[in-house]
XYZ file of C-alpha atoms in Angstrom:
571
model
C -52.638 -25.253 -3.307
C -49.744 -27.009 -1.663
C -47.052 -24.541 -0.559
C -43.374 -25.486 -0.283
C -42.267 -24.016 3.051
C -38.700 -25.262 2.523
C -38.331 -23.033 -0.520
C -39.866 -20.097 1.317
C -37.517 -20.629 4.245
C -34.447 -20.824 1.992
C -35.445 -17.672 0.113
C -36.037 -15.808 3.386
C -32.678 -16.983 4.728
C -30.845 -15.741 1.652
C -32.382 -12.283 1.818
C -32.310 -11.835 5.570
C -29.019 -13.488 6.457
C -27.003 -13.132 3.289
C -25.906 -16.681 2.611
C -23.520 -16.419 -0.314
C -22.229 -19.298 -2.408
C -19.238 -18.449 -4.584
C -19.824 -18.218 -8.352
C -16.615 -16.555 -9.572
C -14.103 -19.389 -9.589
C -11.297 -18.541 -7.208
C -7.697 -18.626 -8.407
C -5.101 -19.726 -5.891
C -1.715 -18.115 -5.358
C 0.826 -20.772 -4.403
C 2.607 -18.514 -1.950
C -0.629 -17.678 -0.152
C -1.474 -21.380 0.023
C 1.611 -21.776 2.238
C 0.152 -19.377 4.805
C -1.903 -20.389 7.814
C -5.667 -20.223 7.355
C -5.850 -18.729 10.825
C -2.455 -17.341 11.903
C -1.340 -17.769 15.509
C -1.062 -16.094 17.893
C -4.016 -14.145 16.477
C -4.612 -10.533 17.431
C -5.908 -7.773 15.194
C -5.054 -4.346 16.545
C -6.936 -1.122 15.802
C -4.944 0.189 12.847
C -7.015 3.327 12.392
C -6.345 4.268 16.009
C -2.640 3.562 15.494
C -2.660 5.887 12.473
C -4.467 8.623 14.413
C -2.018 8.315 17.287
C 0.976 8.360 14.967
C -0.168 11.608 13.397
C -0.884 13.502 16.598
C 2.264 12.195 18.318
C 4.802 12.656 15.524
C 3.653 16.096 14.362
C 4.273 17.672 17.750
C 7.043 20.265 17.593
C 7.006 20.513 21.393
C 7.231 16.797 22.109
C 9.355 15.932 25.144
C 11.669 12.982 25.676
C 14.945 11.563 24.434
C 15.296 12.004 20.660
C 12.057 13.980 20.415
C 10.573 15.898 18.635
C 10.516 13.879 15.422
C 9.835 16.904 13.179
C 11.650 20.146 12.467
C 11.502 23.086 10.037
C 13.817 23.047 7.019
C 14.221 26.674 5.920
C 16.577 26.110 2.981
C 13.670 26.606 0.534
C 14.874 24.214 -2.142
C 12.844 24.159 -5.389
C 10.059 26.315 -3.922
C 10.298 29.474 -1.839
C 8.742 28.009 1.279
C 9.895 26.163 4.377
C 9.176 22.446 4.643
C 8.742 20.220 7.673
C 11.370 17.523 7.961
C 10.495 14.212 9.569
C 13.057 11.737 10.892
C 13.695 8.601 8.850
C 14.632 6.731 12.015
C 14.759 7.701 15.672
C 17.978 9.554 16.469
C 19.321 9.514 12.914
C 22.438 11.727 13.155
C 22.073 12.932 9.560
C 18.837 14.698 10.336
C 17.199 17.354 12.458
C 19.393 20.427 12.710
C 22.326 18.627 11.104
C 23.134 19.195 7.424
C 21.323 22.554 7.562
C 18.096 20.676 8.252
C 18.002 19.605 4.599
C 18.158 15.846 4.959
C 14.673 14.362 5.072
C 12.999 11.874 2.786
C 9.884 11.957 0.632
C 9.257 8.322 1.565
C 8.709 9.451 5.158
C 7.028 12.798 4.550
C 4.733 11.740 1.731
C 3.866 8.436 3.351
C 2.839 10.124 6.577
C 0.741 12.769 4.786
C -0.934 10.212 2.550
C -1.637 7.838 5.430
C -3.139 10.509 7.648
C -5.261 11.804 4.779
C -6.597 8.314 4.089
C -8.098 8.164 7.570
C -9.694 11.591 7.232
C -7.103 14.006 8.626
C -6.763 17.199 6.594
C -3.022 17.737 6.295
C -3.442 20.933 4.282
C -4.556 22.869 7.337
C -3.388 21.279 10.539
C -2.401 23.531 13.402
C -1.731 26.363 10.977
C 0.530 24.374 8.665
C -0.026 23.008 5.168
C 1.855 19.722 5.225
C 0.420 18.684 1.863
C 1.577 21.857 0.129
C 5.061 21.531 1.625
C 5.618 18.339 -0.342
C 6.214 20.466 -3.446
C 9.782 20.955 -2.269
C 10.568 17.375 -3.332
C 9.785 18.372 -6.927
C 13.343 18.718 -8.179
C 13.178 21.560 -10.684
C 16.556 23.022 -9.671
C 18.181 19.850 -11.053
C 15.946 19.894 -14.164
C 14.651 16.417 -13.380
C 11.191 17.961 -12.865
C 9.778 14.967 -11.011
C 9.333 14.221 -7.331
C 12.473 12.787 -5.751
C 13.340 11.327 -2.379
C 15.288 14.408 -1.273
C 14.953 18.095 -2.059
C 18.494 18.577 -3.349
C 21.611 16.632 -4.387
C 23.706 18.333 -1.660
C 22.352 15.878 0.881
C 21.157 13.059 -1.354
C 24.364 11.043 -1.123
C 23.947 10.886 2.646
C 21.239 8.262 2.127
C 19.884 5.772 -0.353
C 18.495 6.440 -3.771
C 18.271 9.838 -5.445
C 19.410 9.827 -9.047
C 21.043 6.432 -9.045
C 18.486 3.897 -7.795
C 15.362 3.750 -9.952
C 12.641 2.801 -7.474
C 13.731 5.639 -5.168
C 13.116 8.082 -8.007
C 9.843 6.586 -9.244
C 8.069 5.847 -5.970
C 7.864 9.432 -4.661
C 5.832 10.178 -7.798
C 3.485 7.289 -7.095
C 3.043 8.684 -3.584
C 2.551 12.200 -4.917
C -0.187 11.139 -7.312
C -2.041 9.501 -4.425
C -1.748 12.720 -2.438
C -2.740 14.788 -5.476
C -6.077 12.991 -5.652
C -6.606 13.725 -1.957
C -5.695 17.426 -2.429
C -6.726 18.214 -6.029
C -6.962 21.968 -5.432
C -3.570 22.416 -3.816
C -1.597 25.245 -5.451
C 0.809 24.069 -8.191
C -0.203 20.397 -7.901
C -1.823 20.399 -11.352
C 1.199 21.474 -13.343
C 3.533 19.376 -11.188
C 1.413 16.303 -11.884
C 1.462 17.055 -15.607
C 5.232 17.544 -15.576
C 5.688 14.137 -13.930
C 3.370 12.480 -16.446
C 5.215 14.095 -19.353
C 8.584 12.943 -18.029
C 7.341 9.392 -17.489
C 5.658 9.263 -20.889
C 8.790 10.524 -22.631
C 10.983 8.121 -20.656
C 8.838 5.148 -21.657
C 8.953 6.304 -25.284
C 12.738 6.449 -25.159
C 13.043 3.067 -23.438
C 10.883 1.399 -26.122
C 10.071 -1.635 -24.001
C 13.585 -2.110 -22.575
C 13.684 -1.255 -18.863
C 16.912 -3.152 -18.282
C 18.649 -0.286 -16.462
C 19.644 0.775 -12.946
C 17.878 4.128 -13.223
C 16.771 6.821 -15.631
C 18.194 10.329 -15.746
C 15.058 12.434 -16.170
C 17.096 15.597 -16.821
C 19.158 14.184 -19.693
C 16.317 11.771 -20.572
C 18.740 8.874 -20.767
C 18.599 5.364 -19.245
C 21.605 4.649 -17.071
C 23.491 1.675 -15.665
C 25.629 1.560 -12.541
C 26.593 -0.973 -9.863
C 22.910 -1.435 -8.942
C 21.322 -4.243 -10.920
C 18.562 -3.575 -13.440
C 15.141 -2.587 -12.087
C 12.707 -3.530 -14.826
C 9.805 -3.254 -12.407
C 10.167 0.532 -12.629
C 7.828 -0.019 -15.569
C 5.036 -0.748 -13.073
C 5.627 2.617 -11.413
C 5.654 4.420 -14.753
C 2.452 2.645 -15.744
C 0.597 3.406 -12.498
C 1.436 7.117 -12.659
C 0.594 7.338 -16.365
C -2.739 5.587 -15.916
C -3.576 7.886 -12.996
C -2.628 10.863 -15.193
C -4.818 9.521 -17.989
C -7.779 9.190 -15.617
C -7.128 12.693 -14.274
C -6.380 14.621 -17.461
C -7.886 12.448 -20.201
C -4.766 12.596 -22.373
C -4.713 9.486 -24.586
C -0.903 9.590 -24.725
C -0.777 8.733 -21.056
C -2.994 5.697 -21.635
C -0.727 4.667 -24.486
C 2.296 5.083 -22.214
C 0.688 3.063 -19.424
C -0.066 0.194 -21.812
C 3.463 0.391 -23.236
C 5.055 0.275 -19.770
C 2.822 -2.629 -18.702
C 3.718 -4.511 -21.872
C 7.407 -3.982 -21.099
C 6.896 -5.203 -17.534
C 5.069 -8.353 -18.537
C 7.559 -9.238 -21.270
C 10.358 -9.971 -18.802
C 11.652 -13.527 -18.883
C 12.644 -13.486 -15.218
C 10.942 -12.070 -12.116
C 12.107 -8.417 -12.140
C 10.787 -7.509 -8.669
C 13.100 -5.074 -6.900
C 11.335 -3.250 -4.054
C 7.796 -1.848 -3.980
C 6.483 -1.494 -7.500
C 5.421 -4.961 -8.719
C 2.085 -5.008 -6.791
C 1.074 -1.851 -8.681
C 1.657 -3.758 -11.906
C -0.607 -6.610 -10.770
C -3.332 -4.139 -9.795
C -3.074 -2.291 -13.105
C -3.257 -5.542 -15.042
C -6.579 -6.414 -13.406
C -7.958 -2.893 -13.724
C -6.894 -2.173 -17.288
C -8.145 -5.561 -18.459
C -11.710 -4.637 -17.518
C -11.525 -0.905 -18.199
C -9.447 -0.883 -21.387
C -9.871 -4.384 -22.804
C -6.200 -5.315 -22.364
C -5.200 -8.918 -21.690
C -2.407 -8.577 -19.174
C -1.493 -11.665 -17.149
C -2.690 -10.876 -13.615
C -1.634 -14.303 -12.343
C 1.926 -13.836 -13.592
C 2.325 -10.409 -11.989
C 0.808 -11.545 -8.694
C 3.186 -14.500 -8.746
C 6.128 -12.157 -9.223
C 4.809 -10.058 -6.337
C 4.453 -12.935 -3.894
C 6.727 -15.815 -4.806
C 10.168 -14.625 -3.721
C 11.718 -15.640 -7.046
C 13.184 -12.214 -7.810
C 16.614 -12.369 -9.454
C 18.069 -8.861 -9.143
C 16.857 -8.345 -5.553
C 17.331 -11.989 -4.709
C 14.349 -13.563 -3.008
C 12.273 -10.385 -2.698
C 8.620 -11.201 -2.180
C 6.181 -12.201 0.560
C 7.401 -14.226 3.527
C 5.678 -17.354 4.778
C 6.177 -19.676 7.717
C 6.036 -20.130 11.454
C 9.131 -19.096 13.359
C 9.401 -20.578 16.831
C 5.644 -20.696 17.259
C 4.862 -17.366 15.557
C 3.109 -17.165 12.201
C 4.958 -14.450 10.288
C 3.379 -15.030 6.889
C 2.246 -12.106 4.812
C 4.959 -9.542 5.468
C 6.943 -8.274 2.495
C 10.706 -8.295 2.161
C 13.591 -10.681 1.545
C 12.667 -14.341 1.754
C 16.336 -15.357 1.953
C 18.248 -12.753 4.031
C 19.133 -14.490 7.326
C 16.271 -16.887 6.771
C 13.851 -14.077 5.972
C 13.670 -10.338 6.705
C 10.303 -8.575 6.426
C 9.758 -4.812 6.421
C 6.911 -2.740 7.783
C 6.662 -0.088 5.058
C 6.767 -2.659 2.283
C 3.941 -4.600 3.925
C 1.740 -1.537 4.419
C 2.359 -0.367 0.875
C 1.641 -3.722 -0.756
C -1.911 -3.527 0.615
C -2.457 -0.240 -1.238
C -2.655 -1.804 -4.744
C -3.425 -5.435 -3.869
C -6.660 -4.953 -1.923
C -8.422 -2.967 -4.704
C -7.207 -5.544 -7.243
C -10.076 -7.828 -6.195
C -12.633 -5.233 -7.282
C -11.513 -5.643 -10.866
C -10.774 -9.372 -10.657
C -12.825 -11.059 -7.895
C -11.187 -14.390 -8.736
C -8.460 -13.366 -6.282
C -10.814 -12.495 -3.407
C -9.874 -15.550 -1.332
C -6.148 -15.215 -2.013
C -5.935 -11.508 -1.191
C -8.286 -11.900 1.779
C -6.167 -14.675 3.254
C -2.922 -12.804 2.584
C -4.251 -9.655 4.239
C -5.332 -11.541 7.353
C -1.817 -12.934 7.708
C -0.135 -9.609 6.895
C -2.328 -7.608 9.259
C -1.848 -10.100 12.061
C 1.932 -10.367 11.694
C 2.472 -6.620 11.262
C 1.771 -5.921 14.919
C 5.030 -7.713 15.708
C 6.968 -4.749 14.289
C 5.766 -2.679 17.256
C 7.652 -3.131 20.553
C 4.460 -3.172 22.639
C 3.161 -6.190 20.700
C 6.368 -8.213 20.395
C 7.679 -10.143 23.427
C 10.779 -8.448 24.823
C 12.977 -11.489 24.251
C 12.281 -11.224 20.519
C 13.389 -7.593 20.167
C 16.901 -6.234 19.801
C 16.370 -3.188 22.061
C 13.266 -3.669 24.234
C 14.871 -1.455 26.898
C 14.312 1.549 24.612
C 10.673 0.809 23.745
C 9.423 3.888 25.623
C 11.107 6.179 23.082
C 8.592 5.034 20.449
C 5.621 6.416 22.452
C 3.626 3.492 21.127
C 3.504 4.753 17.538
C 6.928 3.973 16.057
C 7.740 0.402 15.054
C 10.955 -1.418 14.332
C 11.913 -1.210 10.671
C 11.491 -4.953 10.250
C 11.829 -8.379 11.772
C 14.076 -11.248 10.738
C 14.372 -14.956 11.419
C 17.760 -14.297 12.986
C 19.527 -11.016 13.745
C 21.004 -9.489 10.601
C 23.720 -7.793 12.667
C 25.579 -11.136 12.716
C 27.613 -10.405 15.849
C 24.902 -8.589 17.820
C 21.650 -9.836 19.347
C 22.510 -13.411 18.417
C 20.797 -14.722 21.558
C 17.419 -13.606 20.243
C 15.003 -16.210 18.914
C 13.165 -15.328 15.741
C 11.173 -13.460 14.777
C 13.631 -10.767 15.880
C 12.267 -7.216 15.672
C 15.122 -4.958 14.530
C 16.130 -2.275 12.048
C 19.029 -1.245 9.831
C 19.463 2.319 11.133
C 22.792 1.729 12.922
C 24.264 0.399 9.656
C 23.424 3.570 7.741
C 25.980 5.630 9.677
C 28.201 3.024 11.378
C 29.518 4.063 14.755
C 27.352 7.187 14.843
C 23.691 6.246 14.509
C 22.406 5.087 17.900
C 20.786 1.745 18.630
C 17.387 3.435 18.696
C 17.702 4.185 14.990
C 16.343 0.659 14.558
C 12.943 2.273 15.213
C 11.546 3.310 11.847
C 9.641 6.574 11.610
C 9.499 6.369 7.816
C 7.867 2.950 7.774
C 5.523 3.673 10.652
C 4.207 6.743 8.823
C 2.535 4.564 6.184
C 0.239 3.026 8.824
C -2.708 5.005 7.465
C -2.915 2.534 4.580
C -3.900 -0.243 6.997
C -5.867 2.295 9.017
C -8.053 3.145 6.026
C -8.487 -0.408 4.743
C -8.726 -2.670 7.796
C -11.713 -2.925 10.100
C -12.508 -5.704 12.535
C -15.844 -7.522 12.571
C -17.698 -9.323 15.349
C -15.756 -12.497 14.474
C -12.068 -12.459 15.411
C -9.996 -13.107 12.305
C -12.613 -11.979 9.794
C -11.637 -8.568 8.487
C -13.792 -6.059 6.668
C -11.461 -4.626 4.040
C -12.359 -1.356 2.326
C -11.663 -2.106 -1.328
C -12.088 1.514 -2.427
C -9.850 3.189 0.175
C -6.713 3.080 -1.985
C -8.291 2.617 -5.416
C -7.089 6.003 -6.601
C -8.417 7.724 -9.737
C -11.212 5.164 -10.026
C -14.546 5.609 -11.699
C -17.596 6.228 -9.542
C -18.282 3.313 -7.224
C -20.507 2.289 -4.353
C -18.955 1.286 -1.001
C -17.270 -2.081 -1.492
C -15.856 -4.430 1.150
C -14.020 -7.742 1.063
C -14.644 -10.238 3.885
C -12.719 -13.519 3.950
C -13.665 -16.334 6.326
C -10.525 -18.221 7.409
C -12.518 -20.809 9.359
C -13.739 -24.092 7.940
C -17.198 -23.431 9.367
C -19.637 -20.851 8.037
C -19.559 -17.667 10.102
C -22.220 -15.019 10.651
C -20.967 -11.453 10.329
C -22.891 -8.548 11.792
C -22.417 -6.419 8.690
C -22.864 -2.665 9.155
C -23.592 -0.528 6.114
C -21.729 2.707 5.489
C -24.499 5.215 4.784
C -27.835 6.097 6.328
C -29.978 5.229 3.289
C -31.272 1.766 2.536
C -29.070 -0.408 0.339
C -29.171 -3.739 -1.423
C -26.119 -5.887 -0.757
C -24.575 -7.321 -3.923
C -21.880 -9.967 -3.624
C -19.509 -9.644 -6.607
C -18.053 -13.101 -5.887
C -21.429 -14.874 -5.845
C -22.587 -12.397 -8.511
C -25.995 -11.882 -6.954
C -27.817 -9.801 -4.380
C -27.773 -11.383 -0.941
C -29.907 -8.859 0.951
C -32.427 -6.162 0.070
C -33.485 -2.903 1.718
C -30.807 -2.983 4.383
C -30.449 -0.074 6.761
C -27.819 0.105 9.517
C -26.852 -3.584 9.626
C -27.650 -7.110 8.509
C -26.297 -10.542 9.311
C -24.229 -11.955 6.452
C -23.160 -15.591 6.472
C -19.748 -16.183 4.895
C -19.046 -19.749 3.819
C -16.016 -21.449 5.372
C -12.704 -20.573 3.661
C -14.549 -18.335 1.196
C -15.060 -14.637 0.586
C -17.787 -12.141 -0.059
C -17.161 -8.930 -1.964
C -20.061 -6.762 -0.905
C -21.160 -3.733 -2.893
C -23.641 -1.478 -1.112
C -26.050 -0.580 -3.927
C -28.783 2.014 -3.308
C -32.024 0.128 -2.768
C -34.157 -0.166 -5.870
C -31.416 0.831 -8.319
C -31.930 0.373 -12.031
C -29.793 -2.552 -13.184
C -28.310 -2.906 -16.665
C -25.848 -5.452 -18.046
C -23.529 -4.204 -20.789
C -20.159 -5.404 -22.098
C -19.933 -8.083 -19.395
C -20.459 -5.459 -16.696
C -23.405 -5.117 -14.332
C -24.294 -1.489 -13.648
C -26.595 -0.004 -11.041
C -27.773 3.502 -11.947
C -24.936 3.627 -14.478
C -22.235 2.654 -11.954
C -20.393 -0.675 -12.320
C -20.989 -3.121 -9.463
C -19.635 -6.227 -11.215
C -16.891 -6.157 -13.863
C -17.231 -9.819 -14.822
C -20.970 -10.441 -15.124
C -21.653 -13.285 -17.531
């Protein structure tokens, strides 16, 4: 019998080296198409190490140096009869520390830092004798009858800063953060009833709004939508929807699912791009997830476009920045695309990765787009840190030592946004708004952002380098909160034109079969420890580590292994 050795060789190559040809047709995002395939200068830092260092450096009550320590004890016991640790919003912020009775600290900083540390495996419920997770209850504003998480613990200090009862995203986002933390600490005292209270408030609010989110904020005590000088923030619907869907997955209450669908319907019905700050990416993620889990038909492309394109009307130009400024690729960071030629922010960039990376699990058609965006975002985000940005492109490089290598500038802009200061700096200019918050009082070093830097654990949990510089291994499950059971899943995007061989290391000790949800087929069998995987040029693999020999069943366009979905779009 004549044997075809070419066929044998090809079959062996597929199983042993994981050659994967894309089957799920990839959908392009126009904004991502503007980004460099391989951003320059290219350097991927160790984000998990940065997150570990941030945690151990910031949460040191005995830290020495100018403006240190960055934490203090607030003993005013607002909302709950317990002290809470305050964390600076920005270095040297005169509103904080012992000032204002120690009461002025923000949930955005505290919750972000706790969530980020927890994502990389640090137990913040018992760290050096303190329960940082449990302390977050103090942001649950029951004294004001709002009965949701808010950015401050009390109105006495709220007017010292942004948000709090007058700026919708500031009121919604702490609840998004809390629900993420709640999943990480499900047994924390009082978290159950707090989570239910938030869900009830959001469900009732959506019922009252009846599809019309055209307001500046919502008064959750009076249960009334409100308008003020701040323009309408219709994308608050995305925040409502994300929390309600999380609550539905947690508690099983069908009302919460109904509310999530209602809020998403309201979001999608907008005639203009309603992006305001941080919430639109959660809408895009929910659209992809609910479409495959609940049979909805939300427009993922539309919501991703609103997230990226910079066509926002209320917050003019808010989206994802693209371009090369004076030889530096800055694409991928999130912020204003128009302010002084572009002004990107660290926290916004970290937090966009939280919903956008797991989006590809539910809709692999965006694997290339999200993979390429993340490479650009991860690469450019190092420029927020003084040790990675050339001194002549920073406003205050002479004060870099105060950051101890873990605090970044709040953002970077194409030209200084101070107008009369730092005008000799060539963009990208690393800077921050801190001095503008309390003019004449906040020091120059308040440009260093503790609040934004605290969210670094999001990148730390998601981003891992491979043996090929520029090809990232992105953990798709790391921030896919309240998901159904899943096997380890990783997105790898090849930004090179040539095929590249990745030394892929599996997560567990047991043998696995590698399923590529983009190619929709197994590319390697019985893998233990590691296996070479070839990723086609300018393409992605979405690898699911399936226990070797699993029983496979296809049902309702889903491929399941041992009853667990590994492909949501199997034909």
